Short mmCIF file of C-alpha atoms in Angstrom, two decimals:
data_model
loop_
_atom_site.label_atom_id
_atom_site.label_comp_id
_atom_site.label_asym_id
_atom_site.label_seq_id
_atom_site.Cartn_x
_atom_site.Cartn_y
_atom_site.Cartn_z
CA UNK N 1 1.12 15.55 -19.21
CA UNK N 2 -0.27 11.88 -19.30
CA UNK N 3 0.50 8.32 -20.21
CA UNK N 4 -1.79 7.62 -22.29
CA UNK N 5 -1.73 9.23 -26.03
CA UNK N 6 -5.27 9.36 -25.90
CA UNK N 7 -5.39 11.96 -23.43
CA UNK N 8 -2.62 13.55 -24.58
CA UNK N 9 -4.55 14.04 -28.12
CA UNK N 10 -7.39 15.57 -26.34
CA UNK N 11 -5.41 17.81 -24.31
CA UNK N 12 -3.61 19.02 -27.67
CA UNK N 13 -7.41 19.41 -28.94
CA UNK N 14 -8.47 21.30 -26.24
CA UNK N 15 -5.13 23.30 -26.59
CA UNK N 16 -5.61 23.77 -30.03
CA UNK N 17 -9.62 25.30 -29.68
CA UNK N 18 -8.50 27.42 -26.88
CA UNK N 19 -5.55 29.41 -28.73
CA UNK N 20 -3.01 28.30 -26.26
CA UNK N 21 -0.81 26.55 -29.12
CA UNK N 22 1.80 29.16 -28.63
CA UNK N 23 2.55 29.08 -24.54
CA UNK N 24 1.46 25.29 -24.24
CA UNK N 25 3.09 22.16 -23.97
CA UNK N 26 1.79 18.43 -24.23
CA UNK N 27 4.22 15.74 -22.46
CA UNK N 28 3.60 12.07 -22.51
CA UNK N 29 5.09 10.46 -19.89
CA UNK N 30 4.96 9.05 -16.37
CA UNK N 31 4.23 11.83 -13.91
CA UNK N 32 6.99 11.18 -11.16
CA UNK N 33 9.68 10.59 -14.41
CA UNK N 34 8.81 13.90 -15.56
CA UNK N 35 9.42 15.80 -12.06
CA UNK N 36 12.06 14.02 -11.85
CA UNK N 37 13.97 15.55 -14.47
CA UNK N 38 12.30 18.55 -14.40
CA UNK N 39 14.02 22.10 -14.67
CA UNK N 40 11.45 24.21 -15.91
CA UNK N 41 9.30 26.64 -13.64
CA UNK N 42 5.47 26.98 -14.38
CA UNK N 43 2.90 30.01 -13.82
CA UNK N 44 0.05 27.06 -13.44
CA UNK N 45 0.29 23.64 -12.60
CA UNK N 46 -2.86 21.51 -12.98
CA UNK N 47 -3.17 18.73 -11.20
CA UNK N 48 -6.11 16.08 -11.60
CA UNK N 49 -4.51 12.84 -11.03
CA UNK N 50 -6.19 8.84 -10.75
CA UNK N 51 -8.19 9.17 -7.64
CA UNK N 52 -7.71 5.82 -6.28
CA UNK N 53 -4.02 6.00 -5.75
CA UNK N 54 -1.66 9.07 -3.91
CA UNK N 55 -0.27 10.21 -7.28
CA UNK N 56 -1.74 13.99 -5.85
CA UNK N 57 -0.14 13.59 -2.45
CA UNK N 58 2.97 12.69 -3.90
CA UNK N 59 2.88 15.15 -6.70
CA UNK N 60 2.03 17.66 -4.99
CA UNK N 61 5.14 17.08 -2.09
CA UNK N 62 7.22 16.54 -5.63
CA UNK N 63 6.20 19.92 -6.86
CA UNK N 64 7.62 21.45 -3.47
CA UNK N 65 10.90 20.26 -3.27
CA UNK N 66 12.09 20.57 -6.49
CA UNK N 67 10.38 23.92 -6.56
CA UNK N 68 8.81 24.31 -9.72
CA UNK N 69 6.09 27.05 -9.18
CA UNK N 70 6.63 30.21 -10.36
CA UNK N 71 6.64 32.93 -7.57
CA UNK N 72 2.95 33.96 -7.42
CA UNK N 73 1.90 30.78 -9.65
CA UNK N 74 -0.79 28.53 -8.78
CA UNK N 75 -1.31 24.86 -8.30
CA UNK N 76 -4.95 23.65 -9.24
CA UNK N 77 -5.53 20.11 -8.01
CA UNK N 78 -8.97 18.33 -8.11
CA UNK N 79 -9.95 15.45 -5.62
CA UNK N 80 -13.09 13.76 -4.70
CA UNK N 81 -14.88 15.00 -1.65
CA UNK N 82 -15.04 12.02 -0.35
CA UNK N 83 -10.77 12.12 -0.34
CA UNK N 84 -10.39 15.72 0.56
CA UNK N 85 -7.05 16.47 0.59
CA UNK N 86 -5.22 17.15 4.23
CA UNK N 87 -2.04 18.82 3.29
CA UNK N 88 0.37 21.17 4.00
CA UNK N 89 3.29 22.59 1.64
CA UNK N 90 6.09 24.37 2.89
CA UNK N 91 6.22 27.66 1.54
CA UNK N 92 2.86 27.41 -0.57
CA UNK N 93 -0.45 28.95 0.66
CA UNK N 94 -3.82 27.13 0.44
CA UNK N 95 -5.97 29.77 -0.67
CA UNK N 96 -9.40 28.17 -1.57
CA UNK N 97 -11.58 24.85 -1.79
CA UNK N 98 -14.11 24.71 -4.37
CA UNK N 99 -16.81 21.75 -4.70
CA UNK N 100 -18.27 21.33 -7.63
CA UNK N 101 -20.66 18.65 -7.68
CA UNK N 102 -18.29 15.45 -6.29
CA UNK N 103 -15.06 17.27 -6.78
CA UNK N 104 -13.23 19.80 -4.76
CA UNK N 105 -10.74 22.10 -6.65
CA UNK N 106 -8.00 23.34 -4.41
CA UNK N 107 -5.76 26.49 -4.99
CA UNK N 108 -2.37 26.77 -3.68
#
């Protein structure tokens, strides 16, 4: 999911190379409209949001309470390392922190 059609072509690209045409789905659209309205449960969730603002904060608290995680699925979410992200979820494990670089992956 994304705003901007751009990204949402190259997503569908990237979609499209990897095979994944079949259990995949673009969205364009504001994130916190989306979860919103959303009643669908995911295996993954990946999260890599504009790093200047709190759009992974918030979607990440979002993601909780409407409880849209699969049991056993995982939330990837990327953040700089120098805005490591100090959060706990209710009922969600942080499993691992993974730098790469300037960016820290984190599993939940």
């Amino acid at each position: 999911m994304d705003q901007r059609e751009d990204a949402c072509k190259l997503i569908r690209e990237n979609i499209q190379r990897t095979g994944f045409q079949n259990c995949s789905q673009v969205i364009r659209s504001d994130y916190m409209a989306y979860l919103n309205n959303c009643r669908e449960k995911f295996d993954i969730i990946l999260l890599d949001p504009p790093y200047a603002e709190d759009f992974l904060e918030n979607s990440l608290k979002m993601i909780t309470e409407i409880d849209i995680l699969q049991s056993g699925g995982i939330i990837v979410s990327e953040c700089p390392v120098d805005k490591l992200l100090n959060i706990h979820l209710d009922g969600y494990s942080r499993s691992t922190d993974y730098k790469y670089g300037k960016t820290y992956l984190t599993l939940f």
